[in-house]
Short mmCIF file of C-alpha atoms and ligand atoms in Angstrom, two decimals:
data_model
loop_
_atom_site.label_atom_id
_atom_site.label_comp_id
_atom_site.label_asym_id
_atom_site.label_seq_id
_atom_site.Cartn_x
_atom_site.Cartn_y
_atom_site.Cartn_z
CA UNK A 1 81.11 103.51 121.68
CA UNK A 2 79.10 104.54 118.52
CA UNK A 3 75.56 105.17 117.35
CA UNK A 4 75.54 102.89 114.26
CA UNK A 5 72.96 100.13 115.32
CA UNK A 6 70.26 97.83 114.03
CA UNK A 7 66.74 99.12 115.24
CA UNK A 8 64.38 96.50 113.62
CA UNK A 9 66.79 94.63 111.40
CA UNK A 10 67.73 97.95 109.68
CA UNK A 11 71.00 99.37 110.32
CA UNK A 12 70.67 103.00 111.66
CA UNK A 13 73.18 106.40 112.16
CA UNK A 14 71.56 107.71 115.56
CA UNK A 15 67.52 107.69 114.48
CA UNK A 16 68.12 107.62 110.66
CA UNK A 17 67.83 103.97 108.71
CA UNK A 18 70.65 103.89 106.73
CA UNK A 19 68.60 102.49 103.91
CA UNK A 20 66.70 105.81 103.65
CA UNK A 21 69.76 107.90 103.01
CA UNK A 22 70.73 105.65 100.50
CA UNK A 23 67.74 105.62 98.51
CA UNK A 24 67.97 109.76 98.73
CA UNK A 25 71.39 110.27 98.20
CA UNK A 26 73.16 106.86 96.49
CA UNK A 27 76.06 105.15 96.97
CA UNK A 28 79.03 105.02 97.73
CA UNK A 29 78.27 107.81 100.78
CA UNK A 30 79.38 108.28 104.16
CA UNK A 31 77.56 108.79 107.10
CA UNK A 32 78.79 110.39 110.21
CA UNK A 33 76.98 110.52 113.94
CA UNK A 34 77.45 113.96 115.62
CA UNK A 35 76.65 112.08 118.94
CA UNK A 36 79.62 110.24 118.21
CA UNK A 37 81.74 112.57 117.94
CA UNK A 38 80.50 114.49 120.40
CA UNK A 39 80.42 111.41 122.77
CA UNK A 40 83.52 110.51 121.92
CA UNK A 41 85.28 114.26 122.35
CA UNK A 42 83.81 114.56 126.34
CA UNK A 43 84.58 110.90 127.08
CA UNK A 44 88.53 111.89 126.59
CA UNK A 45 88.33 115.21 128.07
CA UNK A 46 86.47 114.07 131.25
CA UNK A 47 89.57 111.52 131.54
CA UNK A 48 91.69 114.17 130.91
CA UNK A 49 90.02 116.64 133.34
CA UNK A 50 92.69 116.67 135.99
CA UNK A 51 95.05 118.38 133.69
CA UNK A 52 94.71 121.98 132.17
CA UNK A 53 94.32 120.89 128.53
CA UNK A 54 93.40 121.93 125.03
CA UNK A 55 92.01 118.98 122.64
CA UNK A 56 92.96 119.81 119.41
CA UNK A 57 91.26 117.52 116.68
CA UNK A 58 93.51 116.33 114.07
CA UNK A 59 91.41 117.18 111.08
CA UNK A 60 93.55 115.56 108.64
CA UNK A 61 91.55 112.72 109.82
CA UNK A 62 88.61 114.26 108.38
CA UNK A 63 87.70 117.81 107.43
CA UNK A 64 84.47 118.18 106.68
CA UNK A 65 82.94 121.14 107.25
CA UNK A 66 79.99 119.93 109.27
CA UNK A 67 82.27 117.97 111.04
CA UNK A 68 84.70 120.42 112.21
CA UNK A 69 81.46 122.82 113.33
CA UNK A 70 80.25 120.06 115.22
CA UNK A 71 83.90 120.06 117.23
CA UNK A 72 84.19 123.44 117.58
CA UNK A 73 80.62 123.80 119.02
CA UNK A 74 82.58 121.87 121.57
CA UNK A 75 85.54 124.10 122.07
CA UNK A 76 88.06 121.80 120.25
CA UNK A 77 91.16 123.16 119.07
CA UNK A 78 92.50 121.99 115.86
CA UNK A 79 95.72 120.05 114.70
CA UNK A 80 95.68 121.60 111.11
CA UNK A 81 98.83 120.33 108.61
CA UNK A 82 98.26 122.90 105.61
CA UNK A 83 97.04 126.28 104.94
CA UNK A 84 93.89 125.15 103.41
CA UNK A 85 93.02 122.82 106.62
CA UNK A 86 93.08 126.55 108.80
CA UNK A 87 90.90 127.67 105.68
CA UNK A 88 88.31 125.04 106.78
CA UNK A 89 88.47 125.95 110.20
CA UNK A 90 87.14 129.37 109.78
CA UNK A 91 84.99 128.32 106.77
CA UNK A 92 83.61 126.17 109.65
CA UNK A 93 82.76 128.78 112.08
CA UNK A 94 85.92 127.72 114.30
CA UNK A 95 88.43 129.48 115.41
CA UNK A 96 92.07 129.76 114.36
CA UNK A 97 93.73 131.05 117.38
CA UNK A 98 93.38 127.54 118.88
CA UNK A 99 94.91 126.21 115.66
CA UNK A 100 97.96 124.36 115.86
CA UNK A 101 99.68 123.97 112.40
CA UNK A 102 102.43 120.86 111.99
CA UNK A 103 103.88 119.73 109.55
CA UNK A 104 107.89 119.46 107.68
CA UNK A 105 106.71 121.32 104.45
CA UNK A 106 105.45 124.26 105.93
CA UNK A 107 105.36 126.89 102.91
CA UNK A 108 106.02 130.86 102.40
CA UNK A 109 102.39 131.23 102.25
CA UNK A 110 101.15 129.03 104.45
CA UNK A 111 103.42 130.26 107.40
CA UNK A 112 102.27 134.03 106.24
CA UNK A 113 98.71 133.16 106.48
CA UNK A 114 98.61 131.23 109.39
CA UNK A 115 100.35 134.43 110.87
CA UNK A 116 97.66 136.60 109.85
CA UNK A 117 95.52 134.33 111.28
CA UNK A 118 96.94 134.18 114.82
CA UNK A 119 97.41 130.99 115.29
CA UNK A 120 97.92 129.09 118.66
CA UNK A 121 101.20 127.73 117.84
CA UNK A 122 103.27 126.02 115.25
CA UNK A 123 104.65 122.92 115.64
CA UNK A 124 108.24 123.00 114.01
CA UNK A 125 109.56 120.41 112.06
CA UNK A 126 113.37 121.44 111.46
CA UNK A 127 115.85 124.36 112.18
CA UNK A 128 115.11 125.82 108.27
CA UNK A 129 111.97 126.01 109.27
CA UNK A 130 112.37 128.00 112.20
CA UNK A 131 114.35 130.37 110.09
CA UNK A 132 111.81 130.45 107.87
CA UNK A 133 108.97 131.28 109.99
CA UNK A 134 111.30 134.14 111.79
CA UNK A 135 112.16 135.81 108.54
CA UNK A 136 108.54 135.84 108.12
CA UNK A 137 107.42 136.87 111.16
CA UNK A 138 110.39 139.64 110.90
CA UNK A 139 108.61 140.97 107.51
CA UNK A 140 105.11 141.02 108.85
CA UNK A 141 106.37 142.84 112.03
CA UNK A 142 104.72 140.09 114.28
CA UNK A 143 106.08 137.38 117.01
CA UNK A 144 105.57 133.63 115.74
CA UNK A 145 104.57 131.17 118.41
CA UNK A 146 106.22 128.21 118.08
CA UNK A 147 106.67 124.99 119.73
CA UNK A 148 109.18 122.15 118.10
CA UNK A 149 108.72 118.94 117.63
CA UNK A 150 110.73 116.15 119.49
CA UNK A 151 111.24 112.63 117.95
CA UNK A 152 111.69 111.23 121.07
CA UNK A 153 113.12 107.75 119.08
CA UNK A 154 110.78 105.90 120.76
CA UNK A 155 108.71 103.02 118.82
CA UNK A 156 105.18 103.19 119.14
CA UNK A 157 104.21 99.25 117.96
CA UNK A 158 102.03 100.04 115.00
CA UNK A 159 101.94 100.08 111.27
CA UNK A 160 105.29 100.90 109.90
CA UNK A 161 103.42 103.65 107.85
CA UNK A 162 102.45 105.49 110.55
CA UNK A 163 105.12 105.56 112.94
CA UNK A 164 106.07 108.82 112.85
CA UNK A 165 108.35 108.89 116.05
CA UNK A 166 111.61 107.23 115.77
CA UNK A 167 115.04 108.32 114.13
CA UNK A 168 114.00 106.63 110.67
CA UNK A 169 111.04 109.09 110.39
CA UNK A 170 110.95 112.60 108.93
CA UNK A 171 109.41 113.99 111.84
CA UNK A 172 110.69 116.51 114.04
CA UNK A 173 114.30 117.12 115.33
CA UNK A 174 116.22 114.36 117.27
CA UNK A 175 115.51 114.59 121.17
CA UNK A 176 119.40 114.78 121.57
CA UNK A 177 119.69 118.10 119.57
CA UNK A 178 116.29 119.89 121.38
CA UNK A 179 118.33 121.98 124.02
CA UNK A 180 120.74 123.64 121.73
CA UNK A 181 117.70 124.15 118.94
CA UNK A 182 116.04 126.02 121.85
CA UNK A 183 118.94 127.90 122.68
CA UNK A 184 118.85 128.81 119.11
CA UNK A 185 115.22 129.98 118.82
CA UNK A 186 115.44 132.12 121.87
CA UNK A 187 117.57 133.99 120.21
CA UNK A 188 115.70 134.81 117.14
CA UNK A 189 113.66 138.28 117.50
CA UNK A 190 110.53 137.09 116.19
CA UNK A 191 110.22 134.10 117.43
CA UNK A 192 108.11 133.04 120.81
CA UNK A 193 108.56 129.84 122.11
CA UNK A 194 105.15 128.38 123.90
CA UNK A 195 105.84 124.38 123.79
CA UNK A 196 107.05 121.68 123.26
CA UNK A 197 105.58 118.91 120.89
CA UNK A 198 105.78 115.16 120.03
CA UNK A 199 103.80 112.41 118.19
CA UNK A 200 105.02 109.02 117.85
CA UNK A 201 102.18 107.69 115.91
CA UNK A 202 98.64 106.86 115.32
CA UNK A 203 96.70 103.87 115.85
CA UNK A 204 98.30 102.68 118.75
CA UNK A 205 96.34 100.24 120.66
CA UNK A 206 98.96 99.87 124.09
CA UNK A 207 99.70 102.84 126.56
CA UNK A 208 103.37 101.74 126.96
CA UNK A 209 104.72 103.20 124.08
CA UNK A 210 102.64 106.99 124.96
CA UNK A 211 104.15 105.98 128.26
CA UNK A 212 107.77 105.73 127.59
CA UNK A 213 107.57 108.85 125.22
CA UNK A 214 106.26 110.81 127.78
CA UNK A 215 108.60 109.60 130.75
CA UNK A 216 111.22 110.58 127.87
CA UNK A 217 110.09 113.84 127.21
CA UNK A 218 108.55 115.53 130.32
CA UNK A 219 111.67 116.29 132.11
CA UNK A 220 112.84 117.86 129.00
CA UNK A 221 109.99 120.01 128.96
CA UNK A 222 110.13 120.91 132.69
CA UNK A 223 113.51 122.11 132.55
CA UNK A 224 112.24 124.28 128.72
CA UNK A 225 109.64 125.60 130.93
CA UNK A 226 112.04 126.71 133.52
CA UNK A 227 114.57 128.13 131.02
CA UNK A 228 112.04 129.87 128.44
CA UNK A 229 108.66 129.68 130.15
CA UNK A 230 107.05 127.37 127.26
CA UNK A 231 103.30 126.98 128.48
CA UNK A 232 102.49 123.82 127.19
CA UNK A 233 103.34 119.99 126.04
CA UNK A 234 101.36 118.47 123.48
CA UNK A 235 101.11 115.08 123.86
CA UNK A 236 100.25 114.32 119.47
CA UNK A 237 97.52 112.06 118.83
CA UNK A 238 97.88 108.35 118.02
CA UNK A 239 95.06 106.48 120.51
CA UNK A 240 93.94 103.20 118.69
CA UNK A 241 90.38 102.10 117.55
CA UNK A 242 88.43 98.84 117.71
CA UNK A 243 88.22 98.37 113.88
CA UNK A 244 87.32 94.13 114.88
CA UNK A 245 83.69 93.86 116.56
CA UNK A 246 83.42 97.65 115.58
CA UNK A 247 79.35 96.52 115.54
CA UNK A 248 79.72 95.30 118.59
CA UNK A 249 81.19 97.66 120.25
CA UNK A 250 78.59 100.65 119.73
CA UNK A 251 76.74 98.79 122.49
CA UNK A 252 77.13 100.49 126.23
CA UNK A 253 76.88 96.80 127.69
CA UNK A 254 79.71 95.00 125.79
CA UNK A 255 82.43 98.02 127.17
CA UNK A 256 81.85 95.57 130.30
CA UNK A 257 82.57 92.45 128.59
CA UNK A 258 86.18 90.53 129.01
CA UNK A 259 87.44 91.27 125.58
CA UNK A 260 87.12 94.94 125.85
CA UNK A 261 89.80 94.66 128.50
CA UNK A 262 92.41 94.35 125.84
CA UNK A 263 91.52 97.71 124.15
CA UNK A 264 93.24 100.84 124.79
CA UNK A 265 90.55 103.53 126.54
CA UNK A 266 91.12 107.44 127.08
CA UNK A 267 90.79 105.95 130.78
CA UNK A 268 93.31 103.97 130.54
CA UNK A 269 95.50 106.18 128.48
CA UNK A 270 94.83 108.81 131.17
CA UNK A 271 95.27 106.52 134.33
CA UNK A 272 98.85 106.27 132.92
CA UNK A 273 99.69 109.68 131.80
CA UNK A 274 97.82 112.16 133.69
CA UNK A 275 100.18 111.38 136.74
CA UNK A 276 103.37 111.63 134.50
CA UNK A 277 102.37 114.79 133.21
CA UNK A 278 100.79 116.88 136.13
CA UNK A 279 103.36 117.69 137.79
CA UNK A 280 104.74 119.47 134.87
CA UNK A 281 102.24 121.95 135.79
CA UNK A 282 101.80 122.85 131.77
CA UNK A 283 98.88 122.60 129.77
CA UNK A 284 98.69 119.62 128.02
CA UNK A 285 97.33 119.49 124.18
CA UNK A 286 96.40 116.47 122.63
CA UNK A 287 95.93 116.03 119.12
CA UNK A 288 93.17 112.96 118.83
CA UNK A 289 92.13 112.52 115.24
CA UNK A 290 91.14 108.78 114.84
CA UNK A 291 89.49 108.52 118.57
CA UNK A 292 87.45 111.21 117.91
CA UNK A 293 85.83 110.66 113.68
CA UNK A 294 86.95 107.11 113.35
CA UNK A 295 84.16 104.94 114.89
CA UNK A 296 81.48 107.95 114.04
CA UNK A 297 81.45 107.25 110.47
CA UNK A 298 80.91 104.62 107.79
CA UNK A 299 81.19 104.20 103.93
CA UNK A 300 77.52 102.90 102.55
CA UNK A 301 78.50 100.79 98.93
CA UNK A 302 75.75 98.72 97.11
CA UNK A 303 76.36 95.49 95.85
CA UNK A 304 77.01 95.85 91.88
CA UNK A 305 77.81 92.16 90.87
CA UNK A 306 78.37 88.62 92.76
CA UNK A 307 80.70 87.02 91.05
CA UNK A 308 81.39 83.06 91.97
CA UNK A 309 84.49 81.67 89.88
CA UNK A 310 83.84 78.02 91.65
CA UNK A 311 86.66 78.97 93.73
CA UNK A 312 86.10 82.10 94.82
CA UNK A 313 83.22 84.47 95.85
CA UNK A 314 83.85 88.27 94.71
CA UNK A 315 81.25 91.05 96.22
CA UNK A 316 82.07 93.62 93.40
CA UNK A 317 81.08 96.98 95.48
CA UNK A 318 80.15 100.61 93.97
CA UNK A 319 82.75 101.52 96.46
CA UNK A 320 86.05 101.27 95.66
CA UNK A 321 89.77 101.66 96.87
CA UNK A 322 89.19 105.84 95.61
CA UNK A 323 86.51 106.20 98.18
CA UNK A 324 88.44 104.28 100.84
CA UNK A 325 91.72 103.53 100.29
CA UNK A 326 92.88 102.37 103.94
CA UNK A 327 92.54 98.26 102.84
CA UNK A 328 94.31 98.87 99.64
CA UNK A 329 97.34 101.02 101.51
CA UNK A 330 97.68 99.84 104.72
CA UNK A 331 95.68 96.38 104.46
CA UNK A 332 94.12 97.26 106.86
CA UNK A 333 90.47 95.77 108.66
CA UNK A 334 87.46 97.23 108.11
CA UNK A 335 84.40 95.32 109.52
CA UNK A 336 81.95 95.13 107.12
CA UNK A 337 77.93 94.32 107.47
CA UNK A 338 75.02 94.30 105.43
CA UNK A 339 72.46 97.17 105.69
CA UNK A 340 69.52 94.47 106.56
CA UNK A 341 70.47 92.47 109.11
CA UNK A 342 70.23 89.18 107.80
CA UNK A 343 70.60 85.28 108.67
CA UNK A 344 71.72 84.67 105.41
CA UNK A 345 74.83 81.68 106.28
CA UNK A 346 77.95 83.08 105.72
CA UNK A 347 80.39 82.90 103.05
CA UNK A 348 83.63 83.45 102.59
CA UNK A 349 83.49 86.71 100.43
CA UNK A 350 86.28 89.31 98.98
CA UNK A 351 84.36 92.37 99.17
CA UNK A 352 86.13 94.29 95.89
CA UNK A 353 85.97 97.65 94.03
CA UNK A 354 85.73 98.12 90.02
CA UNK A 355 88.94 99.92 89.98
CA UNK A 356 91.85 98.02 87.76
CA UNK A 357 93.66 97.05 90.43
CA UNK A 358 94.26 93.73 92.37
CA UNK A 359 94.66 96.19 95.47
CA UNK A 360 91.19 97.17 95.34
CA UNK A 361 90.41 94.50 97.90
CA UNK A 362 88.32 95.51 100.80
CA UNK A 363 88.94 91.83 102.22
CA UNK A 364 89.66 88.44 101.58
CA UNK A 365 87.58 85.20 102.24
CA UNK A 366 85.68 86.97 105.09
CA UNK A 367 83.19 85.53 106.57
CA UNK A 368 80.09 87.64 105.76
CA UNK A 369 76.57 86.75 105.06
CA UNK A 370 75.51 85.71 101.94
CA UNK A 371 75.23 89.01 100.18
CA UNK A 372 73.53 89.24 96.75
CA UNK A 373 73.17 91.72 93.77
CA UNK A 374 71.42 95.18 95.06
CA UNK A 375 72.49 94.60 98.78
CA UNK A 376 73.50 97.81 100.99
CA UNK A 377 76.60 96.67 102.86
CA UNK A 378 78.28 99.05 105.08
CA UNK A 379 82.21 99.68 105.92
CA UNK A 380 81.99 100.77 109.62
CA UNK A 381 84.94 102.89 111.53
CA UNK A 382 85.54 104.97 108.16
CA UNK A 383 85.03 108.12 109.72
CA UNK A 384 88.80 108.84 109.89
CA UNK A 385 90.90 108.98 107.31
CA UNK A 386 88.18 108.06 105.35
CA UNK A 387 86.82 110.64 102.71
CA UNK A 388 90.09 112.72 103.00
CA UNK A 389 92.50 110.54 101.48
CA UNK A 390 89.44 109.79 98.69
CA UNK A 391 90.16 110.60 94.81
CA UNK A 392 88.77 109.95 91.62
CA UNK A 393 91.11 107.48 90.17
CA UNK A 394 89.68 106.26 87.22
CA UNK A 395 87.46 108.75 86.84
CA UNK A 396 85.17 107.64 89.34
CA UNK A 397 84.07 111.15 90.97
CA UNK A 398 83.98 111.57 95.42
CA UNK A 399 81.39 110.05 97.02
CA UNK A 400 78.87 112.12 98.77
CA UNK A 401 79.15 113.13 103.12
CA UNK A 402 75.68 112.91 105.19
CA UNK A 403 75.63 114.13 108.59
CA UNK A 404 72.95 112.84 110.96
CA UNK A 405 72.21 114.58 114.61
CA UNK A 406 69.21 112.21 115.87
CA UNK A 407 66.03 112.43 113.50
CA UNK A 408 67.76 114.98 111.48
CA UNK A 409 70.07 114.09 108.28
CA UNK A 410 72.20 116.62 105.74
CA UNK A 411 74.43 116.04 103.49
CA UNK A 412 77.56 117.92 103.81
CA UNK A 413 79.49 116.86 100.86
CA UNK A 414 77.49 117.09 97.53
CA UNK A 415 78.54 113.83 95.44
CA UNK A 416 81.20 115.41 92.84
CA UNK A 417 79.76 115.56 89.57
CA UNK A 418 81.60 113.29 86.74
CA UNK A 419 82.34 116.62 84.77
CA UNK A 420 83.34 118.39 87.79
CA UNK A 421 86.70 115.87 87.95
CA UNK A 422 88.42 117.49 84.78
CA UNK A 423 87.29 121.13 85.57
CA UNK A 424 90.34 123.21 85.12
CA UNK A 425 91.53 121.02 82.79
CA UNK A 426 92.08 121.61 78.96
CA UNK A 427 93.62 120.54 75.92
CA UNK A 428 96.80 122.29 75.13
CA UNK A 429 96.39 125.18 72.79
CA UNK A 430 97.85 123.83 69.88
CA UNK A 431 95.49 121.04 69.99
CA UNK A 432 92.53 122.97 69.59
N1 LLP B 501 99.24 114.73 115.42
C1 LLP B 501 100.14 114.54 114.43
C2 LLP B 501 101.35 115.37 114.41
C3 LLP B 501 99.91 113.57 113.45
O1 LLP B 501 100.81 113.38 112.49
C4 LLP B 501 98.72 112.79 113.48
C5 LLP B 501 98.46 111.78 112.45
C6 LLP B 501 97.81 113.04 114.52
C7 LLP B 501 98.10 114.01 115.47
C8 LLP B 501 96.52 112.29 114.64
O2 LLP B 501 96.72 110.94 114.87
P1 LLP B 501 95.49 109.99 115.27
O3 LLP B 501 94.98 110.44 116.63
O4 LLP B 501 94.46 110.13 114.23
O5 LLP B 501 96.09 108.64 115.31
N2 LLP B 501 96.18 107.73 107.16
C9 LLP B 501 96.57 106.87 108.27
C10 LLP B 501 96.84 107.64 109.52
C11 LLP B 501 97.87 108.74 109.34
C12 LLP B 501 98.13 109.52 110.60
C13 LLP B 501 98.98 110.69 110.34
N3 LLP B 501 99.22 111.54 111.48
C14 LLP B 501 95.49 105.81 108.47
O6 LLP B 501 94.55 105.75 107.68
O7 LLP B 501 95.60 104.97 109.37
#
């Protein structure tokens, strides 16, 4: 569920029109609910609730500042992937001992700084690694905790570019080799082992794949427990979002309706897997990223040219695929609605960016409302990875981030300014 609704034809963010914060701010801009979030954080603890557990929010799905306060108002933990993302954390007012930081390309400085920082845990990628982070953690006099990451092999049924959890991935060491890599670790002086970690992938929209990864792994980290006294199992992240009916589906009544039967809930996921993994007696992280920001955003784009070729309709956007490049790399659906609800008949429409690129396709011949030069359209579930994977291809500088809580609205992202995109850069000396 989601606050984005129409409240007198207008779509709003929680009590804010959405036309108002374009008018103040421009386009393209996203807008993110804190309700949201924060509605959609205590709907998958409370199914969680049976099992000790930390929720750590995979910020890679989005890092804003305002939204990672928001989370850790909430006591989230955080699934960080760089130095810089642990940066954020505490630039947000959260705090880095319930970091977790994953990732294979761990650097020198980033494992040093994440040590100073006293981080929960990493979440090892590779036996170098672990060397790596014990040398470290031998120079700075200090105990690294660690847990490592299984690939379990297991195939989680989603886009092939973000299945992370099966033998032809980079991720993690094979689930054959884990014993003997613990065996290893335990010996290393400054190393602590506190758990054991998997992700198979994200935007999975069945349980049975979460299901047979975890019926893989939790023996193996019962018997880890029993050997080294590991304290927990993160489960990774990876629970699917409605991106079809994504309107629809803001509103508390149509959770009852048939089709919403087909969707994969934190309910659901925890009807299956809270029974698998009590008994483990270990606390149980999960690293949600797209449950939590992906429905509690959207990308706001005004209309900058309708273009009908006789055989086509093209909705040339100010938004393009540098503001949101999930269509472009994944083809993937967003659902996309016009700011004024309207009865306009619909057309079949490719919603487009200006970019140079055939790519820059938001979608094809959808069926959309006749939209016209000047129209506010909106691409809803862009709250995760949304804004972070932006750029400024072409020049075009990052769109602006507005946060809304209720009747109040802030932006949290200034819009980049076009001379801000080559600061740093020069001409070579010689040219001068
Ligand atoms: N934990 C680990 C170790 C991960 O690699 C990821 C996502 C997550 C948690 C969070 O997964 P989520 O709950 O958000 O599914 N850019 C792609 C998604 C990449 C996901 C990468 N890893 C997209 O736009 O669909």
């Amino acid at each position: 569920m989601h606050k984005f609704r129409y409240v007198r034809n207008q779509l709003h963010c929680e009590n804010i029109s959405i036309r108002s914060l374009a008018k103040k701010h421009g386009t393209p801009l996203y807008v993110y609910s804190s309700q949201t979030l924060i509605d959609n954080f205590n709907r998958l603890h409370k199914s969680v609730v049976p099992l000790d557990h930390l929720i750590c929010f995979a910020m890679k799905s989005n890092s804003n500042l305002g939204v990672i306060h928001t989370l850790a108002t909430m006591e989230s933990g955080f699934d960080t992937v760089s130095g810089g993302e642990i940066q954020r954390v505490i630039a947000a007012g959260g705090d880095p001992r319930k970091c977790v930081f994953a990732g294979v390309g761990k650097t020198e400085d980033e494992i040093s700084f994440a040590l100073s920082k006293n981080i929960y845990c990493f979440n090892v990628e590779s036996e170098p690694e672990l060397t790596r982070i014990n040398q470290i953690a031998n120079k700075l006099k200090k105990k690294a905790p660690v847990a490592i990451r299984v690939n379990p092999n297991v195939d989680a049924k989603t886009h092939k570019k973000i299945t992370t959890g099966t033998y032809e991935n980079k991720f993690g060491i094979a689930y054959e080799k884990i014993a003997a890599v613990y065996a290893r670790a335990n010996k290393l002086k400054n190393i602590k082992l506190r758990g054991l970690q998997m992700h198979i992938g994200s935007q999975l929209t069945q349980v049975k794949p979460f299901e047979e990864a975890v019926r893989k792994v939790a023996p193996m980290a019962a018997k880890l427990k029993t050997k080294y006294g590991i304290e927990f199992l993160s489960i990774g992240g990876g629970i699917g979002i409605m991106y079809e009916d994504a309107l629809a589906s803001g509103d508390p009544k149509w959770w009852k309706c048939k089709e919403a039967k087909n969707i994969l809930t934190p309910e659901k996921y925890a009807d299956t897997l809270v029974p698998l993994l009590k008994p483990l007696g270990l606390k149980v992280l999960l690293e949600p990223g797209r449950f939590i920001a992906g429905n509690a955003g959207i990308l706001v784009t005004r209309v900058e040219y309708v273009k009908r070729t006789g055989k086509k309709c093209f909705a040339i956007v100010d938004a393009a695929m540098n503001d949101l490049i999930r269509p472009a790399f994944y083809e993937s659906y967003h659902e996309i609605v016009p700011v004024k609800q309207s009865r306009n008949r619909p057309i079949a429409t490719d919603v487009v960016g200006g970019i140079c690129e055939t790519g820059d396709t938001f979608c094809k011949n959808r069926l959309i409302p006749r939209i016209e030069e000047g129209d506010l359209v909106a691409m809803l579930s862009a709250g995760a990875y949304g804004f972070v994977m932006a750029g400024t291809y072409n020049t075009r500088p990052l769109p602006a981030e507005v946060l809304v809580a209720g009747k109040n609205a802030a932006i949290v992202r200034k819009r980049q300014k076009v001379k801000d995109i080559w600061d740093g850069e020069s001409v070579a000396p010689w040219q001068r």
